[in-house]
Amino acid sequence: MSEVIWGLGTSHVPSIGAAMDRDLTADPKWSPLFDGYAPAREWLAERTPDVAILVYNDHANGVDLDIVPTFAIGTAEQYRVADEGYGRRAVPDVTGDPDLSCHLLEHLVDDGFDLTVFSELDVDHGFTVPLSVWTPDPGDAWPCPVVPIMVNVIRYPQPSAARCYALGQAIGRALASYEGARTVGILGTGGMSHQLAGARAGFVNPEFDRMFLDAIADDPQRLTALHRDEYIRLAGSEGIELIMWLVMRGAMNARVRTVHTAYHVPASNTAAGLALLDNRSAP
């Protein structure tokens, strides 16, 4: 069986990747954010899994907006970094794990989750920025193969927080019967509170964000009880991305240990957060 050894919840703000690509991490405007990542990066560098699962949303770069699956999985050998209109990020393409993807697909369908399947897929900042948060200097390749799980958070009705948590639990059950990897890391991405358009453009809610960072480890049921309308009201129209962290959390044990959290406002027009959870040392 495969063991989830850690979970990483992190924002995927595009400007975080741009700041890294332009060597601005020591700039006074950016250093508080990147200083907050340092303890998590140090811990993760010593615990590279055999494979990772990354839960994210596409921003109409890899998939046309005419097709927005509620849940989807990539089954490719390789995922190209998408050109989002200003050239591809100078980071490696992503090596996939088709064997694990197909195992997850079969077990998730049998468990009641009818995923859309992408045998070809370009991945945008929603995918590459979390990888950069994890591994700032990947060189020619990311630390391990990565399986993409895509969630609709951009077109109404988005899946409920409870449904995302249940998907994570189903992923955990599927991994328990997988023999192809010994250790797995799982990333939930998006958020924190932000709204990019409309009358509340620029909205950030630090009180909600800090509650979420605490509850994701110790009381995820509090987060699954929130309706999508409450996520939008409390965290902004794009803050609903936080439901993807619940897929990550659902794949982990009921009790986990928080290794590190970080929170910074603003990263671009957005609150940015990180929560690193150890799934192995839970009491």
XYZ file of C-alpha atoms in Angstrom:
283
model
C 0.000 0.000 0.000
C 1.040 3.613 -0.507
C 1.285 6.001 2.414
C 0.492 9.705 2.292
C 3.395 11.189 4.233
C 2.502 14.859 3.997
C -0.046 17.349 2.750
C 0.747 20.856 1.579
C -1.935 23.509 1.220
C -0.710 26.563 -0.633
C -1.891 29.537 -2.631
C -1.132 29.502 -6.354
C -1.085 33.264 -7.017
C 0.575 33.769 -10.454
C 2.663 36.708 -9.258
C 4.390 34.416 -6.731
C 5.809 32.449 -9.629
C 6.643 35.632 -11.512
C 8.527 37.008 -8.495
C 10.586 33.824 -8.328
C 11.221 33.791 -12.071
C 12.433 37.407 -11.930
C 14.641 36.832 -8.871
C 12.611 39.196 -6.695
C 12.262 36.937 -3.654
C 14.631 39.126 -1.583
C 12.851 42.320 -2.602
C 11.364 44.003 0.502
C 7.893 43.731 -1.055
C 8.228 39.985 -1.492
C 10.652 38.780 1.177
C 8.022 38.481 3.973
C 6.112 35.998 1.815
C 9.122 33.918 0.821
C 10.643 34.028 4.306
C 7.421 32.429 5.485
C 7.947 29.518 3.081
C 11.468 28.729 4.277
C 10.703 26.326 7.179
C 8.288 24.325 5.032
C 10.748 24.078 2.164
C 13.511 22.911 4.484
C 11.269 20.204 5.967
C 9.999 19.047 2.577
C 13.508 18.861 1.102
C 14.254 15.983 3.467
C 11.030 14.133 2.710
C 10.688 13.712 -1.052
C 7.872 11.244 -1.803
C 7.915 8.650 -4.568
C 5.038 10.469 -6.249
C 2.825 13.503 -5.599
C -0.823 14.305 -6.293
C -1.596 17.957 -6.965
C -5.166 19.272 -6.685
C -5.654 22.474 -8.648
C -7.859 24.408 -11.032
C -7.100 25.420 -14.585
C -7.574 29.098 -15.530
C -8.707 28.576 -19.157
C -5.106 27.955 -20.214
C -5.010 24.180 -20.485
C -8.758 23.622 -20.987
C -11.194 25.799 -22.908
C -13.931 27.424 -20.820
C -16.507 25.634 -22.978
C -15.573 22.471 -21.074
C -15.332 22.756 -17.290
C -15.386 19.332 -15.627
C -16.348 19.225 -11.972
C -13.516 16.791 -11.294
C -10.839 15.567 -13.714
C -7.587 13.607 -13.670
C -4.544 13.594 -15.930
C -3.230 10.257 -17.164
C -0.324 11.477 -19.289
C 3.363 10.627 -19.210
C 4.214 14.338 -19.414
C 2.423 17.661 -18.846
C 3.612 20.736 -20.694
C 3.839 24.083 -18.935
C 1.155 26.292 -20.494
C 1.807 29.608 -22.203
C -0.561 31.979 -20.393
C -0.036 34.816 -22.830
C 3.343 36.063 -21.697
C 5.420 33.001 -22.568
C 5.915 29.738 -20.716
C 7.477 29.891 -17.264
C 11.096 28.798 -17.303
C 10.377 25.746 -15.172
C 10.455 22.064 -16.164
C 7.553 20.284 -17.732
C 5.937 17.845 -15.319
C 6.511 14.095 -15.432
C 3.320 12.163 -14.793
C 2.618 8.715 -13.377
C 0.080 7.043 -15.702
C 0.014 3.853 -13.642
C -1.071 5.685 -10.493
C -3.461 7.885 -12.497
C -5.239 4.838 -13.921
C -5.362 3.184 -10.498
C -6.927 6.296 -8.986
C -9.347 6.668 -11.893
C -10.643 3.122 -11.619
C -11.061 3.258 -7.847
C -12.581 6.730 -7.781
C -15.178 5.805 -10.418
C -16.022 2.671 -8.439
C -16.295 4.907 -5.372
C -18.861 7.189 -7.047
C -16.667 9.952 -8.538
C -17.045 10.103 -12.342
C -13.918 11.989 -13.345
C -13.163 13.487 -16.745
C -9.917 12.076 -18.130
C -7.170 14.115 -19.805
C -4.613 12.068 -21.685
C -3.041 15.364 -22.829
C -2.961 18.475 -20.682
C -1.008 21.711 -20.387
C -0.714 22.971 -16.820
C -0.789 26.641 -15.849
C 0.208 28.666 -12.784
C -2.407 26.865 -10.708
C -0.140 23.847 -11.019
C 3.385 25.207 -11.448
C 3.345 27.842 -8.684
C 2.607 25.248 -5.950
C 5.452 23.127 -7.324
C 7.707 26.196 -7.062
C 6.523 26.874 -3.509
C 7.546 23.285 -2.696
C 10.773 23.240 -4.752
C 12.131 26.692 -5.605
C 15.109 25.403 -7.603
C 14.002 22.246 -9.434
C 16.785 22.270 -12.013
C 15.878 20.114 -14.996
C 13.088 18.181 -13.269
C 10.638 18.390 -10.357
C 11.430 16.145 -7.389
C 9.078 13.309 -8.395
C 6.275 12.412 -10.813
C 3.030 14.295 -10.218
C -0.607 13.311 -10.882
C -2.970 16.239 -11.585
C -6.455 16.305 -10.079
C -8.484 19.210 -11.478
C -11.468 20.784 -9.682
C -13.992 23.279 -11.032
C -13.882 26.422 -8.908
C -14.587 28.922 -11.684
C -18.043 28.055 -13.025
C -21.242 27.825 -10.963
C -22.135 25.453 -9.418
C -18.787 24.472 -8.001
C -18.656 21.202 -6.031
C -19.403 21.544 -2.346
C -16.664 21.610 0.250
C -18.057 18.371 1.665
C -17.897 16.722 -1.780
C -14.250 17.786 -2.144
C -13.427 16.335 1.263
C -15.183 13.099 0.281
C -13.125 12.961 -2.923
C -9.990 13.234 -0.822
C -11.174 10.391 1.390
C -11.769 8.268 -1.728
C -8.238 9.094 -2.927
C -6.922 7.938 0.431
C -8.787 4.637 0.100
C -7.476 4.156 -3.438
C -3.903 4.782 -2.327
C -4.280 2.210 0.414
C -4.537 -0.487 -2.262
C -1.793 0.831 -4.554
C 1.496 -1.055 -4.669
C 3.333 1.093 -7.189
C 4.662 3.740 -4.777
C 5.760 3.628 -1.191
C 5.235 7.268 -0.263
C 2.918 9.995 -1.570
C 2.743 13.753 -1.008
C -0.493 15.577 -1.760
C -0.956 19.268 -2.500
C -4.175 21.262 -2.232
C -3.912 24.649 -3.902
C -5.687 27.981 -4.326
C -6.857 30.828 -2.124
C -6.670 32.330 0.309
C -9.358 35.019 0.422
C -9.456 37.191 -2.666
C -11.784 38.688 -5.232
C -10.468 39.912 -8.555
C -13.500 41.705 -10.038
C -16.797 43.357 -9.222
C -17.777 45.682 -6.416
C -15.645 43.765 -3.893
C -12.470 43.623 -6.044
C -9.500 43.552 -3.696
C -11.522 41.938 -0.896
C -9.402 40.074 1.672
C -10.604 38.556 4.963
C -7.635 37.775 7.273
C -9.905 36.601 10.103
C -11.490 33.941 7.896
C -8.118 32.945 6.434
C -6.555 32.397 9.852
C -9.571 30.351 10.946
C -9.179 28.226 7.813
C -5.441 27.683 8.402
C -6.186 26.388 11.907
C -9.203 24.291 10.983
C -7.684 22.558 7.960
C -5.528 20.509 10.322
C -7.683 20.005 13.379
C -11.305 20.597 12.396
C -11.845 20.077 8.657
C -15.491 19.230 9.310
C -16.015 22.887 10.241
C -14.844 23.777 6.733
C -16.886 21.089 4.981
C -20.025 22.468 6.650
C -19.694 25.784 4.806
C -21.876 26.193 1.708
C -20.267 27.521 -1.466
C -22.184 30.784 -0.978
C -20.518 31.202 2.413
C -17.072 30.642 0.909
C -17.766 33.377 -1.627
C -19.213 35.715 1.002
C -16.420 35.132 3.514
C -13.442 34.565 1.206
C -14.390 36.308 -2.046
C -15.446 34.984 -5.428
C -12.015 33.453 -6.073
C -11.506 32.481 -2.435
C -13.716 29.457 -3.066
C -10.526 27.893 -4.424
C -9.911 26.905 -0.806
C -12.258 23.944 -1.211
C -9.386 22.256 -3.070
C -7.398 22.142 0.171
C -10.159 19.882 1.493
C -9.387 17.260 -1.180
C -5.847 17.208 0.197
C -7.048 17.035 3.785
C -9.548 14.269 3.075
C -6.785 11.989 1.766
C -4.962 12.227 5.087
C -5.516 10.682 8.491
C -8.173 12.034 10.816
C -5.437 13.431 13.047
C -2.353 15.102 11.614
C 0.472 17.265 12.920
C 0.911 20.818 11.714
C 4.545 21.324 10.706
C 4.314 24.946 9.629
C 1.858 27.620 8.574
C 2.464 30.974 6.900
C 0.188 33.855 5.978
C 0.866 37.063 4.090
C -1.236 39.974 2.809
C -1.137 41.040 0.099
C 0.538 38.866 -2.509
C -0.537 40.745 -5.605
C -4.235 41.408 -4.916
C -4.602 38.303 -2.813
C -4.064 36.871 0.629
C -1.538 34.050 0.437
C -1.231 31.163 2.860
C 0.523 27.850 3.422
C -0.157 24.905 5.701
C 2.193 21.907 5.846
C 0.778 18.822 7.561
C 2.660 15.677 8.623
C 0.508 12.597 8.120
C 2.925 10.130 9.685
C 3.359 11.299 13.216
C -0.270 11.768 14.107
C -0.918 10.502 17.644
